[in-house]
Amino acid sequence: MTKHKKQLPVITLIGAGSQVFAFCMCTDICYTPILKGATVRLVDIDPQKLETMTKLFRLVSQKTGMELHISSTVDRREALPGSDFVVLSVAAERIKRWDIDLALSRKYGMVETQGECGGPGGLSLTLRNIPLILEIARDIEELAPDALLLNFTNPMTRVCLALNKYTKLKSVGLCHGLMEIQHYLSRLVKREISVTGCGINHFNWISDAMRKDSGENIWHAVREAFLQDVSPRHTYGRELCRIFDRIVAPDDGHSNDFIHHWRGTNDGLNPRYPLKPKNMAEYRVSQAHWEERISDYLSGKKDPMADFKGLSGEGAIPIICVMSGLTPAYDEISVNIPNHGAIENLGDRALVEVPARISCGKIEGHRMGALPLGLKSLIGRQLDIAELAVDAAVEGNRDMALQALAIDPIIPDLEIARNYLNDVVVAHQDVLPQFHKM
């Protein structure tokens, strides 16, 4: 990807007003001594949020002695020239519009436990986010064509597919979901383990596990511990594991965007599984908590360094260090990239989530063999839905969008699919101009 460099990188963060995203990037950078003196450019369209997070970056840089060269702007075109890496986490009015999508699903009797990367909510988010992402990508192509784009924006598979299909940029998608379930499984077996899985983002199927200290393969012990556990977050996953002999990651709430057996007669949910409909009130509480937390850091009431517990696990900064030629090659637990043979029985252009070797100038997916036929069928359908949804978003094509809903296992009825799509296009018309051309 990027050429071999042994110099401090210029890192541009787009969406830096997002408190969680920006905090993780800030602490990861400042927890990486080899990046001392690096240039970090912060971009967000909300000047107040941008100012707050810029102050945090400067505070943490000062406290850690990292001497970062920090600048901020609401104009990404001002920040992009000379950027070596662009880290992206954006969404237009994320919580407000997610709430709208969930309400539209409920209107037609469709309950969603996530509603983000698949199902009806995933389609709506795709139609909104793909044009936004590609608009940003066109600026990167023009002003920083050699930069590596590291994407955190959902729906991950579809965003990365659009970047690879409609731009010439070098890009990779990152998500901490597999890292989270690795921590959970480590706790179950009371030792640090490394897991291996493949599939698509939020629908990754773990098939192996090794002890970190000795390299011993303990997959069977991990699988058995998982099946014997009673965590409510994995009740459906345990049933799927008994059928497919793999552990689906990251958890029931996320994987439910792609598979449908959890639906039932208990307010739209199957009573066998202790699931809850997605509730954005929890996000608002979390947002308020983060606002208070950041305020406490900046006022001196709390020390941000007290919350430093190593790298966040988001993956972007270690990749940037290797790609800059500053640190040795390593294996990343999961990346979202074009398949190119990583999963034998999926097409080369399929956008998959696989472990990868990160080296200076290259991100290469591990060879994972072939998926069992049942899982290939489940994942293959989602890849087809993703292709239809992305093309619909780019072209403003209602027929393609309706087809994406029609083959989605979460959609119970074709008339519901048609009415839901019509409602989405109206409810979000201010950010869906491609569907309202004269």
Tab-separated table of C-alpha atoms in Angstrom:
chain	number	residue	atom	x	y	z
A	1	MET	CA	0.000	0.000	0.000
A	2	THR	CA	1.928	3.128	1.111
A	3	LYS	CA	5.583	3.292	0.134
A	4	HIS	CA	8.302	2.369	2.588
A	5	LYS	CA	8.864	5.292	4.951
A	6	LYS	CA	10.990	5.730	8.014
A	7	GLN	CA	9.674	9.120	8.996
A	8	LEU	CA	7.009	10.404	11.304
A	9	PRO	CA	3.620	10.183	9.620
A	10	VAL	CA	1.016	12.858	9.056
A	11	ILE	CA	-2.216	11.440	10.470
A	12	THR	CA	-5.560	13.065	9.657
A	13	LEU	CA	-8.596	12.102	11.726
A	14	ILE	CA	-11.943	12.859	10.057
A	15	GLY	CA	-14.815	12.746	12.524
A	16	ALA	CA	-12.569	13.872	15.366
A	17	GLY	CA	-15.471	15.517	17.186
A	18	SER	CA	-16.687	12.036	18.106
A	19	GLN	CA	-15.673	11.646	21.731
A	20	VAL	CA	-15.102	7.888	21.867
A	21	PHE	CA	-13.356	7.687	18.487
A	22	ALA	CA	-11.152	10.713	19.160
A	23	PHE	CA	-10.325	9.651	22.729
A	24	CYS	CA	-9.220	6.195	21.555
A	25	MET	CA	-7.082	7.678	18.768
A	26	CYS	CA	-5.611	10.251	21.170
A	27	THR	CA	-4.649	7.732	23.815
A	28	ASP	CA	-3.397	5.188	21.271
A	29	ILE	CA	-1.128	7.777	19.643
A	30	CYS	CA	0.132	9.065	22.988
A	31	TYR	CA	0.698	5.498	24.214
A	32	THR	CA	3.013	4.902	21.240
A	33	PRO	CA	6.376	6.578	22.013
A	34	ILE	CA	7.731	6.049	18.514
A	35	LEU	CA	5.154	8.574	17.264
A	36	LYS	CA	6.619	11.375	19.392
A	37	GLY	CA	6.594	14.538	17.317
A	38	ALA	CA	4.140	13.196	14.716
A	39	THR	CA	1.656	15.489	12.993
A	40	VAL	CA	-2.019	14.982	13.833
A	41	ARG	CA	-4.730	16.899	12.009
A	42	LEU	CA	-8.242	16.853	13.451
A	43	VAL	CA	-11.308	17.398	11.260
A	44	ASP	CA	-14.984	17.692	12.162
A	45	ILE	CA	-17.891	19.745	10.830
A	46	ASP	CA	-19.020	20.601	14.373
A	47	PRO	CA	-16.687	23.415	15.520
A	48	GLN	CA	-17.605	23.132	19.198
A	49	LYS	CA	-16.974	19.394	19.415
A	50	LEU	CA	-13.806	19.810	17.376
A	51	GLU	CA	-12.492	22.500	19.729
A	52	THR	CA	-13.183	20.281	22.753
A	53	MET	CA	-11.355	17.271	21.361
A	54	THR	CA	-8.480	19.433	20.099
A	55	LYS	CA	-7.983	20.681	23.657
A	56	LEU	CA	-7.963	17.063	24.855
A	57	PHE	CA	-5.341	16.055	22.282
A	58	ARG	CA	-3.123	18.946	23.321
A	59	LEU	CA	-3.587	18.173	27.012
A	60	VAL	CA	-2.706	14.493	26.649
A	61	SER	CA	0.183	15.258	24.299
A	62	GLN	CA	1.580	17.668	26.876
A	63	LYS	CA	1.099	15.277	29.799
A	64	THR	CA	2.786	12.423	27.948
A	65	GLY	CA	5.593	14.547	26.498
A	66	MET	CA	4.681	13.361	22.985
A	67	GLU	CA	5.167	16.814	21.445
A	68	LEU	CA	2.560	16.146	18.757
A	69	HIS	CA	2.027	18.778	16.086
A	70	ILE	CA	-1.744	19.194	16.422
A	71	SER	CA	-4.000	21.269	14.199
A	72	SER	CA	-7.748	21.302	13.629
A	73	THR	CA	-10.161	22.482	10.969
A	74	VAL	CA	-13.776	22.111	9.902
A	75	ASP	CA	-12.593	21.920	6.277
A	76	ARG	CA	-11.153	18.530	5.440
A	77	ARG	CA	-9.687	19.851	2.194
A	78	GLU	CA	-7.457	22.077	4.287
A	79	ALA	CA	-6.180	19.109	6.302
A	80	LEU	CA	-5.721	16.495	3.581
A	81	PRO	CA	-2.706	17.689	1.539
A	82	GLY	CA	0.402	15.838	2.698
A	83	SER	CA	-1.552	13.301	4.776
A	84	ASP	CA	-0.004	9.842	4.914
A	85	PHE	CA	-2.951	8.265	6.735
A	86	VAL	CA	-6.601	9.267	6.963
A	87	VAL	CA	-8.638	7.691	9.766
A	88	LEU	CA	-12.367	7.957	9.191
A	89	SER	CA	-15.335	7.708	11.561
A	90	VAL	CA	-18.320	9.741	10.390
A	91	ALA	CA	-22.112	9.737	10.310
A	92	ALA	CA	-24.758	12.389	9.772
A	93	GLU	CA	-26.854	12.859	12.943
A	94	ARG	CA	-26.148	9.269	13.920
A	95	ILE	CA	-28.372	8.805	16.979
A	96	LYS	CA	-31.297	10.865	15.666
A	97	ARG	CA	-31.460	9.010	12.358
A	98	TRP	CA	-30.882	5.610	13.946
A	99	ASP	CA	-33.916	6.346	16.107
A	100	ILE	CA	-35.929	7.119	12.972
A	101	ASP	CA	-34.883	3.831	11.371
A	102	LEU	CA	-35.830	1.805	14.440
A	103	ALA	CA	-39.230	3.512	14.566
A	104	LEU	CA	-39.854	2.725	10.895
A	105	SER	CA	-38.953	-0.922	11.486
A	106	ARG	CA	-41.331	-1.112	14.456
A	107	LYS	CA	-44.082	0.454	12.320
A	108	TYR	CA	-44.001	-2.658	10.149
A	109	GLY	CA	-43.562	-5.158	12.979
A	110	MET	CA	-39.810	-5.581	12.489
A	111	VAL	CA	-37.776	-5.591	15.699
A	112	GLU	CA	-34.038	-4.913	15.426
A	113	THR	CA	-31.490	-5.658	18.133
A	114	GLN	CA	-28.844	-3.596	16.310
A	115	GLY	CA	-30.155	-2.311	12.973
A	116	GLU	CA	-26.816	-1.028	11.724
A	117	CYS	CA	-24.920	-3.339	9.380
A	118	GLY	CA	-27.734	-5.508	8.007
A	119	GLY	CA	-31.494	-5.814	7.996
A	120	PRO	CA	-33.744	-2.832	7.276
A	121	GLY	CA	-31.730	-0.418	9.401
A	122	GLY	CA	-28.538	-1.499	7.654
A	123	LEU	CA	-30.080	-0.687	4.276
A	124	SER	CA	-31.143	2.770	5.425
A	125	LEU	CA	-27.712	3.525	6.875
A	126	THR	CA	-26.055	2.321	3.668
A	127	LEU	CA	-28.148	4.663	1.540
A	128	ARG	CA	-27.148	7.593	3.766
A	129	ASN	CA	-23.513	6.854	4.535
A	130	ILE	CA	-22.164	5.664	1.182
A	131	PRO	CA	-22.582	9.031	-0.606
A	132	LEU	CA	-21.034	10.798	2.407
A	133	ILE	CA	-18.052	8.432	2.448
A	134	LEU	CA	-17.490	8.673	-1.300
A	135	GLU	CA	-17.627	12.475	-1.171
A	136	ILE	CA	-14.841	12.412	1.424
A	137	ALA	CA	-12.969	9.769	-0.584
A	138	ARG	CA	-13.015	11.942	-3.712
A	139	ASP	CA	-11.303	14.725	-1.757
A	140	ILE	CA	-8.684	12.249	-0.507
A	141	GLU	CA	-8.109	10.982	-4.060
A	142	GLU	CA	-7.518	14.551	-5.214
A	143	LEU	CA	-5.484	15.922	-2.301
A	144	ALA	CA	-3.773	12.877	-0.730
A	145	PRO	CA	-3.920	10.112	-3.351
A	146	ASP	CA	-1.136	8.043	-1.761
A	147	ALA	CA	-2.670	8.050	1.717
A	148	LEU	CA	-3.979	4.894	3.325
A	149	LEU	CA	-7.599	5.275	4.444
A	150	LEU	CA	-8.422	3.455	7.688
A	151	ASN	CA	-12.199	3.228	8.056
A	152	PHE	CA	-14.235	2.813	11.248
A	153	THR	CA	-17.559	3.917	9.741
A	154	ASN	CA	-20.493	1.499	9.580
A	155	PRO	CA	-21.952	-0.399	7.889
A	156	MET	CA	-18.370	-1.594	7.668
A	157	THR	CA	-18.622	-4.221	4.918
A	158	ARG	CA	-20.634	-1.921	2.681
A	159	VAL	CA	-18.506	1.159	3.254
A	160	CYS	CA	-15.328	-0.770	2.471
A	161	LEU	CA	-16.968	-2.346	-0.583
A	162	ALA	CA	-17.893	1.117	-1.873
A	163	LEU	CA	-14.364	2.415	-1.302
A	164	ASN	CA	-12.875	-0.491	-3.229
A	165	LYS	CA	-15.462	-0.448	-6.015
A	166	TYR	CA	-15.826	3.271	-6.604
A	167	THR	CA	-12.414	4.752	-5.702
A	168	LYS	CA	-8.747	4.059	-6.357
A	169	LEU	CA	-7.766	4.646	-2.747
A	170	LYS	CA	-5.836	2.189	-0.640
A	171	SER	CA	-8.117	1.379	2.292
A	172	VAL	CA	-8.742	-0.999	5.164
A	173	GLY	CA	-11.693	-1.354	7.543
A	174	LEU	CA	-11.179	-1.876	11.274
A	175	CYS	CA	-13.481	-2.991	14.089
A	176	HIS	CA	-12.799	-4.055	17.685
A	177	GLY	CA	-15.576	-6.695	17.724
A	178	LEU	CA	-13.327	-9.739	17.413
A	179	MET	CA	-10.962	-8.338	20.040
A	180	GLU	CA	-13.884	-7.986	22.464
A	181	ILE	CA	-14.988	-11.598	22.133
A	182	GLN	CA	-11.350	-12.702	22.418
A	183	HIS	CA	-11.220	-11.002	25.840
A	184	TYR	CA	-14.495	-12.669	26.813
A	185	LEU	CA	-13.294	-16.137	25.785
A	186	SER	CA	-9.982	-15.564	27.580
A	187	ARG	CA	-11.894	-14.927	30.774
A	188	LEU	CA	-13.871	-18.133	30.283
A	189	VAL	CA	-10.749	-20.316	30.038
A	190	LYS	CA	-8.785	-18.213	32.556
A	191	ARG	CA	-5.813	-17.590	30.251
A	192	GLU	CA	-4.912	-15.185	27.487
A	193	ILE	CA	-5.765	-16.615	24.093
A	194	SER	CA	-5.661	-15.579	20.448
A	195	VAL	CA	-8.673	-16.448	18.331
A	196	THR	CA	-8.891	-16.909	14.578
A	197	GLY	CA	-12.039	-16.328	12.577
A	198	CYS	CA	-13.309	-15.120	9.243
A	199	GLY	CA	-16.486	-13.944	7.569
A	200	ILE	CA	-17.774	-10.395	7.347
A	201	ASN	CA	-17.817	-7.605	9.909
A	202	HIS	CA	-20.197	-8.281	12.836
A	203	PHE	CA	-20.711	-11.779	11.376
A	204	ASN	CA	-17.291	-13.332	11.897
A	205	TRP	CA	-17.073	-17.068	12.659
A	206	ILE	CA	-14.280	-18.164	15.018
A	207	SER	CA	-12.798	-21.569	14.255
A	208	ASP	CA	-9.547	-21.707	16.228
A	209	ALA	CA	-7.898	-20.528	19.446
A	210	MET	CA	-4.362	-20.691	20.840
A	211	ARG	CA	-2.740	-19.849	24.162
A	212	LYS	CA	-0.709	-16.648	23.882
A	213	ASP	CA	1.994	-17.847	26.261
A	214	SER	CA	2.738	-21.244	24.748
A	215	GLY	CA	1.103	-21.323	21.315
A	216	GLU	CA	-0.837	-24.438	22.332
A	217	ASN	CA	-4.030	-24.986	20.369
A	218	ILE	CA	-6.948	-25.046	22.815
A	219	TRP	CA	-9.853	-24.551	20.419
A	220	HIS	CA	-11.836	-27.513	21.762
A	221	ALA	CA	-11.500	-26.264	25.347
A	222	VAL	CA	-12.535	-22.755	24.325
A	223	ARG	CA	-15.504	-24.036	22.350
A	224	GLU	CA	-16.638	-26.218	25.267
A	225	ALA	CA	-16.287	-23.346	27.751
A	226	PHE	CA	-18.325	-21.134	25.445
A	227	LEU	CA	-21.086	-23.734	25.165
A	228	GLN	CA	-21.194	-24.227	28.938
A	229	ASP	CA	-21.326	-20.512	29.723
A	230	VAL	CA	-24.611	-18.762	30.473
A	231	SER	CA	-23.859	-15.229	29.269
A	232	PRO	CA	-27.111	-13.752	27.917
A	233	ARG	CA	-25.160	-11.930	25.187
A	234	HIS	CA	-24.357	-15.259	23.508
A	235	THR	CA	-27.458	-17.417	24.027
A	236	TYR	CA	-28.305	-17.456	20.309
A	237	GLY	CA	-24.616	-17.784	19.464
A	238	ARG	CA	-24.334	-20.945	21.562
A	239	GLU	CA	-27.195	-22.508	19.627
A	240	LEU	CA	-25.565	-21.525	16.343
A	241	CYS	CA	-22.248	-22.956	17.566
A	242	ARG	CA	-23.852	-26.326	18.218
A	243	ILE	CA	-25.059	-26.334	14.604
A	244	PHE	CA	-22.094	-24.805	12.739
A	245	ASP	CA	-19.249	-25.733	15.141
A	246	ARG	CA	-17.962	-22.145	15.158
A	247	ILE	CA	-18.446	-19.186	17.480
A	248	VAL	CA	-20.105	-16.196	15.838
A	249	ALA	CA	-18.659	-12.813	16.790
A	250	PRO	CA	-18.998	-10.337	18.290
A	251	ASP	CA	-22.304	-11.206	20.039
A	252	ASP	CA	-26.004	-11.915	19.504
A	253	GLY	CA	-27.060	-8.283	19.239
A	254	HIS	CA	-24.724	-7.616	16.316
A	255	SER	CA	-25.017	-10.913	14.437
A	256	ASN	CA	-28.799	-10.601	14.501
A	257	ASP	CA	-28.487	-8.068	11.682
A	258	PHE	CA	-27.710	-10.983	9.362
A	259	ILE	CA	-29.688	-14.032	10.488
A	260	HIS	CA	-33.300	-14.384	11.526
A	261	HIS	CA	-34.119	-17.264	13.899
A	262	TRP	CA	-34.175	-14.904	16.895
A	263	ARG	CA	-37.419	-13.391	15.655
A	264	GLY	CA	-40.602	-14.632	17.295
A	265	THR	CA	-43.921	-13.889	18.960
A	266	ASN	CA	-42.689	-12.149	22.122
A	267	ASP	CA	-42.951	-8.546	20.865
A	268	GLY	CA	-41.127	-9.696	17.756
A	269	LEU	CA	-38.503	-11.692	19.642
A	270	ASN	CA	-38.061	-15.410	20.198
A	271	PRO	CA	-38.567	-16.034	23.942
A	272	ARG	CA	-35.717	-18.579	23.940
A	273	TYR	CA	-33.214	-15.746	23.639
A	274	PRO	CA	-32.893	-12.941	26.230
A	275	LEU	CA	-32.746	-10.216	23.614
A	276	LYS	CA	-33.902	-6.618	23.756
A	277	PRO	CA	-34.885	-4.250	20.945
A	278	LYS	CA	-32.252	-1.654	20.155
A	279	ASN	CA	-32.757	1.380	22.375
A	280	MET	CA	-31.014	4.634	21.507
A	281	ALA	CA	-31.709	5.975	25.008
A	282	GLU	CA	-28.689	3.956	26.142
A	283	TYR	CA	-26.546	5.727	23.552
A	284	ARG	CA	-27.726	9.099	24.788
A	285	VAL	CA	-26.804	8.156	28.349
A	286	SER	CA	-23.377	7.017	27.151
A	287	GLN	CA	-22.945	10.234	25.173
A	288	ALA	CA	-23.750	12.326	28.258
A	289	HIS	CA	-21.290	10.250	30.298
A	290	TRP	CA	-18.528	10.871	27.769
A	291	GLU	CA	-19.281	14.590	27.655
A	292	GLU	CA	-18.915	14.735	31.432
A	293	ARG	CA	-15.760	12.633	31.334
A	294	ILE	CA	-14.064	14.830	28.728
A	295	SER	CA	-15.146	17.960	30.622
A	296	ASP	CA	-13.580	16.588	33.804
A	297	TYR	CA	-10.302	15.947	31.979
A	298	LEU	CA	-10.144	19.433	30.550
A	299	SER	CA	-11.085	21.149	33.830
A	300	GLY	CA	-8.438	19.224	35.759
A	301	LYS	CA	-11.038	17.460	37.894
A	302	LYS	CA	-9.792	14.133	36.580
A	303	ASP	CA	-6.495	13.030	35.086
A	304	PRO	CA	-6.880	11.457	31.631
A	305	MET	CA	-3.698	9.516	32.289
A	306	ALA	CA	-5.511	7.588	35.032
A	307	ASP	CA	-7.614	5.958	32.327
A	308	PHE	CA	-4.632	4.872	30.238
A	309	LYS	CA	-4.615	1.072	30.216
A	310	GLY	CA	-2.648	0.348	27.089
A	311	LEU	CA	-3.841	0.516	23.503
A	312	SER	CA	-7.579	0.567	22.869
A	313	GLY	CA	-7.514	-2.406	20.498
A	314	GLU	CA	-8.897	-0.362	17.604
A	315	GLY	CA	-5.908	-1.311	15.432
A	316	ALA	CA	-5.344	1.901	13.471
A	317	ILE	CA	-2.239	3.214	15.232
A	318	PRO	CA	-0.259	-0.058	15.228
A	319	ILE	CA	-1.011	-0.391	11.507
A	320	ILE	CA	0.097	3.196	10.878
A	321	CYS	CA	3.387	2.563	12.710
A	322	VAL	CA	4.188	-0.525	10.638
A	323	MET	CA	3.113	1.034	7.348
A	324	SER	CA	5.345	4.036	8.152
A	325	GLY	CA	8.339	1.733	8.584
A	326	LEU	CA	8.618	2.580	12.286
A	327	THR	CA	7.815	-0.823	13.800
A	328	PRO	CA	8.161	-4.465	12.701
A	329	ALA	CA	5.525	-6.466	10.833
A	330	TYR	CA	2.858	-8.179	12.904
A	331	ASP	CA	-0.424	-10.082	12.596
A	332	GLU	CA	-3.657	-8.121	13.128
A	333	ILE	CA	-6.627	-10.081	14.511
A	334	SER	CA	-9.028	-8.819	11.831
A	335	VAL	CA	-9.200	-6.387	8.933
A	336	ASN	CA	-11.865	-5.701	6.331
A	337	ILE	CA	-10.348	-5.998	2.862
A	338	PRO	CA	-11.101	-7.513	-0.565
A	339	ASN	CA	-10.882	-11.293	-0.331
A	340	HIS	CA	-8.257	-12.068	-3.008
A	341	GLY	CA	-8.213	-15.757	-2.066
A	342	ALA	CA	-8.176	-15.412	1.720
A	343	ILE	CA	-11.432	-17.396	1.895
A	344	GLU	CA	-11.169	-19.979	-0.887
A	345	ASN	CA	-14.823	-20.293	-1.793
A	346	LEU	CA	-15.670	-16.585	-1.953
A	347	GLY	CA	-14.937	-14.307	-4.894
A	348	ASP	CA	-11.799	-12.183	-5.028
A	349	ARG	CA	-13.768	-8.923	-4.833
A	350	ALA	CA	-15.852	-10.041	-1.855
A	351	LEU	CA	-15.287	-7.716	1.094
A	352	VAL	CA	-14.327	-10.007	3.974
A	353	GLU	CA	-13.107	-9.761	7.554
A	354	VAL	CA	-10.002	-11.894	8.071
A	355	PRO	CA	-6.782	-11.843	10.101
A	356	ALA	CA	-3.933	-10.206	8.211
A	357	ARG	CA	-0.197	-9.754	8.086
A	358	ILE	CA	0.687	-6.078	8.401
A	359	SER	CA	4.069	-5.160	6.934
A	360	CYS	CA	5.625	-1.993	5.615
A	361	GLY	CA	3.721	-1.254	2.424
A	362	LYS	CA	1.365	-4.242	2.585
A	363	ILE	CA	-1.755	-5.600	4.273
A	364	GLU	CA	-2.288	-9.233	3.295
A	365	GLY	CA	-5.143	-11.406	4.495
A	366	HIS	CA	-4.273	-14.796	5.958
A	367	ARG	CA	-5.284	-17.845	3.953
A	368	MET	CA	-8.305	-19.205	5.819
A	369	GLY	CA	-9.280	-22.121	3.579
A	370	ALA	CA	-12.876	-22.643	2.525
A	371	LEU	CA	-15.957	-21.851	4.571
A	372	PRO	CA	-18.273	-24.761	5.335
A	373	LEU	CA	-21.173	-24.740	2.895
A	374	GLY	CA	-23.749	-23.586	5.450
A	375	LEU	CA	-21.689	-20.566	6.477
A	376	LYS	CA	-20.766	-19.805	2.874
A	377	SER	CA	-24.466	-19.633	2.104
A	378	LEU	CA	-25.201	-17.271	5.016
A	379	ILE	CA	-22.262	-14.985	4.254
A	380	GLY	CA	-22.672	-15.157	0.480
A	381	ARG	CA	-26.199	-13.807	0.715
A	382	GLN	CA	-25.028	-10.894	2.850
A	383	LEU	CA	-22.320	-10.075	0.313
A	384	ASP	CA	-24.957	-10.001	-2.434
A	385	ILE	CA	-27.168	-7.735	-0.313
A	386	ALA	CA	-24.180	-5.466	0.305
A	387	GLU	CA	-23.475	-5.174	-3.425
A	388	LEU	CA	-27.083	-4.270	-4.205
A	389	ALA	CA	-27.284	-1.793	-1.325
A	390	VAL	CA	-24.047	-0.023	-2.226
A	391	ASP	CA	-24.967	0.296	-5.905
A	392	ALA	CA	-28.429	1.543	-4.937
A	393	ALA	CA	-26.873	4.186	-2.689
A	394	VAL	CA	-24.512	5.388	-5.414
A	395	GLU	CA	-27.052	5.404	-8.230
A	396	GLY	CA	-30.153	6.400	-6.284
A	397	ASN	CA	-31.715	3.226	-7.651
A	398	ARG	CA	-34.909	2.226	-5.809
A	399	ASP	CA	-35.169	-1.092	-7.665
A	400	MET	CA	-31.772	-2.212	-6.386
A	401	ALA	CA	-32.580	-1.011	-2.869
A	402	LEU	CA	-35.840	-2.960	-2.927
A	403	GLN	CA	-34.028	-6.058	-4.178
A	404	ALA	CA	-31.558	-5.743	-1.294
A	405	LEU	CA	-34.494	-5.775	1.133
A	406	ALA	CA	-36.289	-8.558	-0.743
A	407	ILE	CA	-33.431	-11.041	-0.281
A	408	ASP	CA	-32.657	-9.963	3.295
A	409	PRO	CA	-33.627	-12.715	5.796
A	410	ILE	CA	-34.742	-10.093	8.333
A	411	ILE	CA	-37.498	-8.779	6.018
A	412	PRO	CA	-40.728	-10.810	6.539
A	413	ASP	CA	-42.826	-9.590	3.601
A	414	LEU	CA	-42.339	-7.959	0.200
A	415	GLU	CA	-45.047	-5.349	0.737
A	416	ILE	CA	-43.365	-4.425	4.021
A	417	ALA	CA	-40.065	-4.101	2.162
A	418	ARG	CA	-41.616	-1.750	-0.386
A	419	ASN	CA	-43.396	0.398	2.184
A	420	TYR	CA	-40.370	0.544	4.468
A	421	LEU	CA	-38.158	1.717	1.603
A	422	ASN	CA	-40.656	4.410	0.632
A	423	ASP	CA	-40.762	5.631	4.228
A	424	VAL	CA	-36.955	5.677	4.507
A	425	VAL	CA	-36.591	7.759	1.364
A	426	VAL	CA	-39.116	10.283	2.697
A	427	ALA	CA	-37.889	10.341	6.318
A	428	HIS	CA	-34.271	10.975	5.284
A	429	GLN	CA	-34.946	12.923	2.099
A	430	ASP	CA	-32.628	15.772	3.123
A	431	VAL	CA	-29.629	13.387	3.060
A	432	LEU	CA	-30.852	11.180	0.201
A	433	PRO	CA	-30.878	13.597	-2.764
A	434	GLN	CA	-29.918	10.781	-5.132
A	435	PHE	CA	-33.429	9.341	-4.702
A	436	HIS	CA	-35.188	12.636	-5.411
A	437	LYS	CA	-33.761	13.614	-8.783
A	438	MET	CA	-36.120	15.442	-11.088
